[in-house]
Short mmCIF file of C-alpha atoms in Angstrom, two decimals:
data_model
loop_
_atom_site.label_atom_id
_atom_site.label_comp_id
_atom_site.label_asym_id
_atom_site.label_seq_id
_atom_site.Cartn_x
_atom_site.Cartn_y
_atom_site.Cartn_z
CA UNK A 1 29.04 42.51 -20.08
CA UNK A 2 26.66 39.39 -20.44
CA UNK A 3 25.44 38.08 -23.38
CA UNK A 4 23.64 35.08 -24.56
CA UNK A 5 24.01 33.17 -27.62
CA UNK A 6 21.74 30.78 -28.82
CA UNK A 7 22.97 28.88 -32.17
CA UNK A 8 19.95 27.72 -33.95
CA UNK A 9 17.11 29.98 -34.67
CA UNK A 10 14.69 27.00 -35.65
CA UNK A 11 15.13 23.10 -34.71
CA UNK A 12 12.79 20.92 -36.38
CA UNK A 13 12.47 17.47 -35.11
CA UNK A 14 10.08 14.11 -35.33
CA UNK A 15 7.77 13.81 -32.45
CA UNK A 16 8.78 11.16 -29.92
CA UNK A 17 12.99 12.13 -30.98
CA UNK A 18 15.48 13.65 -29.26
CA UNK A 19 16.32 17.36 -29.02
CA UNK A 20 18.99 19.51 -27.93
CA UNK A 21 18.65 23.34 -28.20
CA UNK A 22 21.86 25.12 -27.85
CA UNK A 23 22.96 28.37 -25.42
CA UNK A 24 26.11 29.76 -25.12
CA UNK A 25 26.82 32.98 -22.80
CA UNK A 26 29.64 35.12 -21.59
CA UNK A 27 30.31 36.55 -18.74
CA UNK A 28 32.89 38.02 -16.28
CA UNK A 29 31.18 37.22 -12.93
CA UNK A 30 29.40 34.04 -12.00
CA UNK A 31 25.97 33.86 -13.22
CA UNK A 32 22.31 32.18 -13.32
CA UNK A 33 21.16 30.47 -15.80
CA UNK A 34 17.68 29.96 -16.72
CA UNK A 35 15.51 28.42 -19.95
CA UNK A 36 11.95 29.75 -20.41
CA UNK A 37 9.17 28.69 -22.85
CA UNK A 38 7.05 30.61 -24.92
CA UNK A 39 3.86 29.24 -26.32
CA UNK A 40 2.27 31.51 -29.19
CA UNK A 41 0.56 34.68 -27.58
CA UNK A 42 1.50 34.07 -24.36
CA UNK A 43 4.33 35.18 -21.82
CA UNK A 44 7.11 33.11 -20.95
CA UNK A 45 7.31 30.32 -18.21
CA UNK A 46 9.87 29.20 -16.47
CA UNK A 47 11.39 25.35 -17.50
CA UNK A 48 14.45 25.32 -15.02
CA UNK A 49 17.09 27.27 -13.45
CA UNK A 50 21.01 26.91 -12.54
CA UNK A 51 21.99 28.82 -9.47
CA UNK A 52 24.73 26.40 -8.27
CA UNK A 53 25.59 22.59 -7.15
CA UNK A 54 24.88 19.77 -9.58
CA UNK A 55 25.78 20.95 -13.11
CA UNK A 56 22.27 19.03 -14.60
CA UNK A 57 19.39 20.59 -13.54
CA UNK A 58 16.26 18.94 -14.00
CA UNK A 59 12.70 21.28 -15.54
CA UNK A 60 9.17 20.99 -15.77
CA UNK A 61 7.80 18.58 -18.85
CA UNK A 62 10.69 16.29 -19.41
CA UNK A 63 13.65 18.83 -19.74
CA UNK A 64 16.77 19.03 -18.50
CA UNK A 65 19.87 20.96 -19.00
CA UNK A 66 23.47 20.79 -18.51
CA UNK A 67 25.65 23.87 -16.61
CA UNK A 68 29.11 23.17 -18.71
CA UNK A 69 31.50 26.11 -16.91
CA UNK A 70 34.57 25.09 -19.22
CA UNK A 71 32.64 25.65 -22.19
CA UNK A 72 29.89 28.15 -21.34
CA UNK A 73 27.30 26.38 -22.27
CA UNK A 74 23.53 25.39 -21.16
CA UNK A 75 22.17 23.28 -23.36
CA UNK A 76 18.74 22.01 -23.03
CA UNK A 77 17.60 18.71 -23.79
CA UNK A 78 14.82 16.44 -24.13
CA UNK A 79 14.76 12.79 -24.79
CA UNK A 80 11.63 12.34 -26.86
CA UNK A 81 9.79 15.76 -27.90
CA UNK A 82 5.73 15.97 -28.11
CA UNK A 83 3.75 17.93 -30.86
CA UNK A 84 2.48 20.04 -27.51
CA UNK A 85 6.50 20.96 -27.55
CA UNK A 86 6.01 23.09 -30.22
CA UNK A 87 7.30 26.99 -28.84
CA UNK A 88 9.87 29.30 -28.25
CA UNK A 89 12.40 28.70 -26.42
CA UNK A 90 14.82 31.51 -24.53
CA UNK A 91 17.58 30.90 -22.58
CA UNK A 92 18.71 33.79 -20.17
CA UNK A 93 21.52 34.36 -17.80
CA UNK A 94 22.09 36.88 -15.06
CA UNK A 95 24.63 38.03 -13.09
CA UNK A 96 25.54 36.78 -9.56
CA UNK A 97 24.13 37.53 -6.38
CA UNK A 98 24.54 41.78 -7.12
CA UNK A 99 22.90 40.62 -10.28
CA UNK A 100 19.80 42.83 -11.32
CA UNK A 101 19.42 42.29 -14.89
CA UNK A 102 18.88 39.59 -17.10
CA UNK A 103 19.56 39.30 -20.62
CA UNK A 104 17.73 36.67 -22.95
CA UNK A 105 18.79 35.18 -26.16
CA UNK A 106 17.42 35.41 -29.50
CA UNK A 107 15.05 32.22 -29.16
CA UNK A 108 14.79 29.06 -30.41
CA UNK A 109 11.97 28.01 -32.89
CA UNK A 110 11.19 24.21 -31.92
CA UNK A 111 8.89 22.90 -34.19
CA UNK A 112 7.80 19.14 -33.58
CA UNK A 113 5.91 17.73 -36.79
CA UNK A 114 4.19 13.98 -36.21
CA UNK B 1 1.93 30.16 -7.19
CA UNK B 2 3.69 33.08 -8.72
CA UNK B 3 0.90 33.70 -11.02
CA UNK B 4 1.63 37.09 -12.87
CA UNK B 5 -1.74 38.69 -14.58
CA UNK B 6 -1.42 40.83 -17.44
CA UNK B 7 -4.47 43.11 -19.02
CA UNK B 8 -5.83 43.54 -21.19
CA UNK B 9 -4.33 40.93 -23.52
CA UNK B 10 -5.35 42.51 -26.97
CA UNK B 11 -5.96 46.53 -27.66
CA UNK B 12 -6.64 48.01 -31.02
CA UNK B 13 -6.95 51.63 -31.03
CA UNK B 14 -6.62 54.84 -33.12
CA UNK B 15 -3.25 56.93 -33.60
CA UNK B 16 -3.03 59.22 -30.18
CA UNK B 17 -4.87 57.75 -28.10
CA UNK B 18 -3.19 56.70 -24.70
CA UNK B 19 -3.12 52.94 -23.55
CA UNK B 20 -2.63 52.07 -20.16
CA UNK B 21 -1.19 48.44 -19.34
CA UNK B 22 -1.45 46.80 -15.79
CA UNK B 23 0.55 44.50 -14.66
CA UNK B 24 -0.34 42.50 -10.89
CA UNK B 25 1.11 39.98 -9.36
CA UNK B 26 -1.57 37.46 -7.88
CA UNK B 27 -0.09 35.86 -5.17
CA UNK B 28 3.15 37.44 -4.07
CA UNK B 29 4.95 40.72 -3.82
CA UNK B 30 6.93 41.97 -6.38
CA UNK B 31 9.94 44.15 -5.32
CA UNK B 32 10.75 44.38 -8.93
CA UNK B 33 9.07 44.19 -12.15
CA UNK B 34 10.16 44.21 -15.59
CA UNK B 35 8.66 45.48 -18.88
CA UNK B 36 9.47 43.91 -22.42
CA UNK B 37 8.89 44.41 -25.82
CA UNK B 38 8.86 41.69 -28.30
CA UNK B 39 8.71 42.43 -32.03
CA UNK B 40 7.66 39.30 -34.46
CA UNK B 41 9.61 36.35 -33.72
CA UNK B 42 11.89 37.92 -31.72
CA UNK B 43 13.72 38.42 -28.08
CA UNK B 44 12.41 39.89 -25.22
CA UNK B 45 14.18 43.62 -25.19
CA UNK B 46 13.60 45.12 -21.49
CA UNK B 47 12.34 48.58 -21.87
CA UNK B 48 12.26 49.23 -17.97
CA UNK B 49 12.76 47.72 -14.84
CA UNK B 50 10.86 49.77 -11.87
CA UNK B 51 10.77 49.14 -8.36
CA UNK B 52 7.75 49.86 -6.12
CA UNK B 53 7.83 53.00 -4.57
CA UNK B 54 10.65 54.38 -7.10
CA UNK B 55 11.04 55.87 -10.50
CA UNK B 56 11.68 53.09 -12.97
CA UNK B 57 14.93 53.03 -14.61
CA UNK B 58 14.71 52.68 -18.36
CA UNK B 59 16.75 51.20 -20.79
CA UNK B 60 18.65 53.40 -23.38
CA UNK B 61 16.82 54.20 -26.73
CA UNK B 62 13.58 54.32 -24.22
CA UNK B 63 11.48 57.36 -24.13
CA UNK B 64 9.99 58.23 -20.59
CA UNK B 65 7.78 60.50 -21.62
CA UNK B 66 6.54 57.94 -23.94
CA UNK B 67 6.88 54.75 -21.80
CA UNK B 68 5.06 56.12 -18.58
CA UNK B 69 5.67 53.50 -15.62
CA UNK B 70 3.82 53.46 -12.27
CA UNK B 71 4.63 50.80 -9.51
CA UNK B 72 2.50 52.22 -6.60
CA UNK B 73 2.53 48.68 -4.90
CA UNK B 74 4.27 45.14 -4.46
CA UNK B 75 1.53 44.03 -6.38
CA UNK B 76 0.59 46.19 -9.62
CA UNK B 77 3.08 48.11 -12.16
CA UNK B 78 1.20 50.19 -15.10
CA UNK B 79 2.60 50.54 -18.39
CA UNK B 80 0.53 53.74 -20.47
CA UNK B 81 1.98 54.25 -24.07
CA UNK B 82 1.32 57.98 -24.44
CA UNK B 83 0.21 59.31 -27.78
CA UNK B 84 0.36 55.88 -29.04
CA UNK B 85 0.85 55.43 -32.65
CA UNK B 86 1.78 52.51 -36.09
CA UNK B 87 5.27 52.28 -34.97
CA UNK B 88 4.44 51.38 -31.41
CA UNK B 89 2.46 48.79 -32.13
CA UNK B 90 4.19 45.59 -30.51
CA UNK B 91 3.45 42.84 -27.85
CA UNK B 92 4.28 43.94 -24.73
CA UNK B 93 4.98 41.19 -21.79
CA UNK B 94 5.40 42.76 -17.85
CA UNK B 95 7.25 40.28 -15.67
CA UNK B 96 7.72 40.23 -11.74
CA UNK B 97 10.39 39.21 -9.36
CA UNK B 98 10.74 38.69 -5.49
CA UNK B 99 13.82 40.72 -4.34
CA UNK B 100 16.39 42.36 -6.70
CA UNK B 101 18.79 39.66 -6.95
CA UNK B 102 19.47 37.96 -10.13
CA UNK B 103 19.06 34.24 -8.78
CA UNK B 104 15.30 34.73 -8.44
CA UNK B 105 13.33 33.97 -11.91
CA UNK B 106 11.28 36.39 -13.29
CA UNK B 107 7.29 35.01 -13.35
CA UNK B 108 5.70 36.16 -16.95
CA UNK B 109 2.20 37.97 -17.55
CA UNK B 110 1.03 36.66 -20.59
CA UNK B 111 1.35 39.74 -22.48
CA UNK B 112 -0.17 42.66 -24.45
CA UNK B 113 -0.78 42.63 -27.92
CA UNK B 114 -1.25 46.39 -29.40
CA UNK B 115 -2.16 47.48 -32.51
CA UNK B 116 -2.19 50.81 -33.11
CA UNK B 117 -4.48 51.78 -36.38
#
């Protein structure tokens, strides 16, 4: 079975610093990655995916994140963080191409304070 | 594109009434869509994932007969919360995908906030 572990529950950093938000998952089977963003009240939107090929994948306002196989990871990062950065932050995995279902993590707080 | 539209976005009503939830996708078809409950600061937990033209397929711990789900269309799922009452209230977020396979991302409605008084 999949799961998806994401190791801090808040990261507060400076505005205009670096961030990395940590995700861990397990499974069997290949899988898809994905990292989604939550602003307050809203749904979530999509930052980037992994389906295959290069290992960084590049997202939507600055992020990126790194597919590390050996280690299970897919951290995101973000060279220098905005206040407008402030949200939730999910990563999510699913299974391979028979994949139906995915599962998200618990969420990451970041907070970005000027 | 892939605009997901979610409505209404705030209810507030009495202990057993009904609440209906709708769910379209804009601008594309949506094989499959998802529904999610998210308690205060929180994960997503899927309560149902329904494909048009079928029964949806709930998640266990789920009550069907509370959790009613309708997806007549590629376009609009319906989430009603029979009988709703306290406990129920929750935000609620519908999501849609093309296709059933796990490589396409899911496009978010920006959810449901119910309060049940």
């Amino acid at each position: 079975a999949q799961s998806v572990t994401q190791l801090d529950s808040q990261v507060p950093v400076f505005e205009e610093a670096p961030v990395e938000l940590r995700c861990n998952y397990s499974s069997s089977v290949s899988v898809y990655l994905f990292w989604y963003v939550q602003y307050p009240n809203q749904g979530l939107q999509l930052l980037l995916k992994y389906l295959s090929g290069s290992t960084l994948v590049k997202g939507i306002n600055g992020f990126e994140a790194e597919f590390n196989k050996s280690q299970t990871s897919f951290h995101l990062r973000k060279p220098s963080v905005h206040i407008s950065d402030t949200a939730e932050y999910f990563c999510a995995v699913s299974d391979g191409p028979g994949g139906f279902k995915t599962i998200f993590g618990a969420g990451t707080r970041l907070f970005v304070k000027a | 594109g892939a605009v997901v539209s979610q409505h209404p976005s705030w209810v507030i009503c009495k202990s057993g009434t009904s609440v209906k939830i709708e769910c379209r996708s804009l601008d594309f078809q949506a094989t499959t869509m998802f529904w999610y409950r998210q308690f205060p600061k929180q994960s997503l937990m899927l309560m149902a994932t329904s494909n048009e033209g079928s029964k949806a397929t709930y998640e266990q711990g789920v009550e069907k007969d509370k959790f009613l789900i309708n997806h007549a269309s590629l376009t609009l799922s319906t989430l009603t919360v029979t009988s709703a009452h306290p406990e129920d209230s929750s935000f609620y977020i519908c999501s849609a995908r093309v296709g059933q396979s796990g490589h396409q991302p899911q496009h978010f409605g920006d959810g449901t906030r119910l309060s049940i008084l």
